């Protein structure tokens, strides 16, 4: 079974066209895509989680 595609935080920010500060404010409000913290402290986002986050905006519109 293949592991899911994991995006670096930088890649997520580029795709959603948002600054790091704005992303962390959104994350504090619980509105950001789900992130995974690795043992080394880096953050990753599953491609499927980011796609689901995008889809939630389509449903709301």
mmCIF file of C-alpha atoms in Angstrom:
data_model
loop_
_atom_site.group_PDB
_atom_site.id
_atom_site.type_symbol
_atom_site.label_atom_id
_atom_site.label_comp_id
_atom_site.label_asym_id
_atom_site.label_seq_id
_atom_site.Cartn_x
_atom_site.Cartn_y
_atom_site.Cartn_z
ATOM 1 C CA UNK A 1 0.000 0.000 0.000
ATOM 2 C CA UNK A 2 1.401 3.377 -1.023
ATOM 3 C CA UNK A 3 1.787 6.087 1.604
ATOM 4 C CA UNK A 4 -0.370 9.159 1.098
ATOM 5 C CA UNK A 5 1.267 12.223 -0.447
ATOM 6 C CA UNK A 6 2.447 14.541 2.315
ATOM 7 C CA UNK A 7 2.888 18.257 1.607
ATOM 8 C CA UNK A 8 5.282 20.521 3.447
ATOM 9 C CA UNK A 9 3.764 23.581 5.074
ATOM 10 C CA UNK A 10 5.534 25.776 2.502
ATOM 11 C CA UNK A 11 3.816 23.839 -0.305
ATOM 12 C CA UNK A 12 0.418 24.212 1.360
ATOM 13 C CA UNK A 13 0.931 27.959 1.801
ATOM 14 C CA UNK A 14 1.888 28.326 -1.864
ATOM 15 C CA UNK A 15 -1.161 26.386 -3.026
ATOM 16 C CA UNK A 16 -3.663 28.304 -0.906
ATOM 17 C CA UNK A 17 -1.819 31.594 -1.535
ATOM 18 C CA UNK A 18 -1.658 32.582 2.118
ATOM 19 C CA UNK A 19 1.029 33.948 4.396
ATOM 20 C CA UNK A 20 2.361 31.842 7.251
ATOM 21 C CA UNK A 21 0.986 34.320 9.818
ATOM 22 C CA UNK A 22 -2.520 34.267 8.300
ATOM 23 C CA UNK A 23 -2.407 30.467 8.153
ATOM 24 C CA UNK A 24 -1.500 30.192 11.836
ATOM 25 C CA UNK A 25 -4.334 32.598 12.766
ATOM 26 C CA UNK A 26 -6.752 30.427 10.793
ATOM 27 C CA UNK A 27 -5.303 27.318 12.428
ATOM 28 C CA UNK A 28 -5.817 28.838 15.893
ATOM 29 C CA UNK A 29 -9.507 29.316 15.026
ATOM 30 C CA UNK A 30 -9.729 25.677 13.882
ATOM 31 C CA UNK A 31 -10.405 26.610 10.243
ATOM 32 C CA UNK A 32 -7.160 25.399 8.623
ATOM 33 C CA UNK A 33 -6.560 22.039 6.946
ATOM 34 C CA UNK A 34 -5.456 19.246 9.263
ATOM 35 C CA UNK A 35 -1.705 19.141 9.896
ATOM 36 C CA UNK A 36 0.517 16.372 11.213
ATOM 37 C CA UNK A 37 3.486 17.201 13.411
ATOM 38 C CA UNK A 38 6.466 14.932 12.735
ATOM 39 C CA UNK A 39 8.841 13.829 15.516
ATOM 40 C CA UNK A 40 11.403 16.382 14.278
ATOM 41 C CA UNK A 41 8.842 19.188 14.747
ATOM 42 C CA UNK A 42 8.103 19.759 11.066
ATOM 43 C CA UNK A 43 4.505 20.011 9.891
ATOM 44 C CA UNK A 44 2.965 18.069 7.018
ATOM 45 C CA UNK A 45 -0.472 17.977 5.433
ATOM 46 C CA UNK A 46 -1.900 14.955 3.661
ATOM 47 C CA UNK A 47 -2.923 15.738 0.084
ATOM 48 C CA UNK A 48 -6.318 14.164 0.815
ATOM 49 C CA UNK A 49 -6.831 16.437 3.862
ATOM 50 C CA UNK A 50 -6.017 19.539 1.820
ATOM 51 C CA UNK A 51 -8.362 18.433 -0.975
ATOM 52 C CA UNK A 52 -11.143 17.823 1.576
ATOM 53 C CA UNK A 53 -10.530 21.283 3.047
ATOM 54 C CA UNK A 54 -10.877 22.841 -0.430
ATOM 55 C CA UNK A 55 -14.065 20.810 -1.042
ATOM 56 C CA UNK A 56 -15.616 22.136 2.176
ATOM 57 C CA UNK A 57 -15.562 25.636 0.664
ATOM 58 C CA UNK A 58 -17.233 24.432 -2.512
ATOM 59 C CA UNK A 59 -20.042 22.885 -0.469
ATOM 60 C CA UNK A 60 -20.503 26.082 1.542
ATOM 61 C CA UNK A 61 -20.731 28.289 -1.542
#
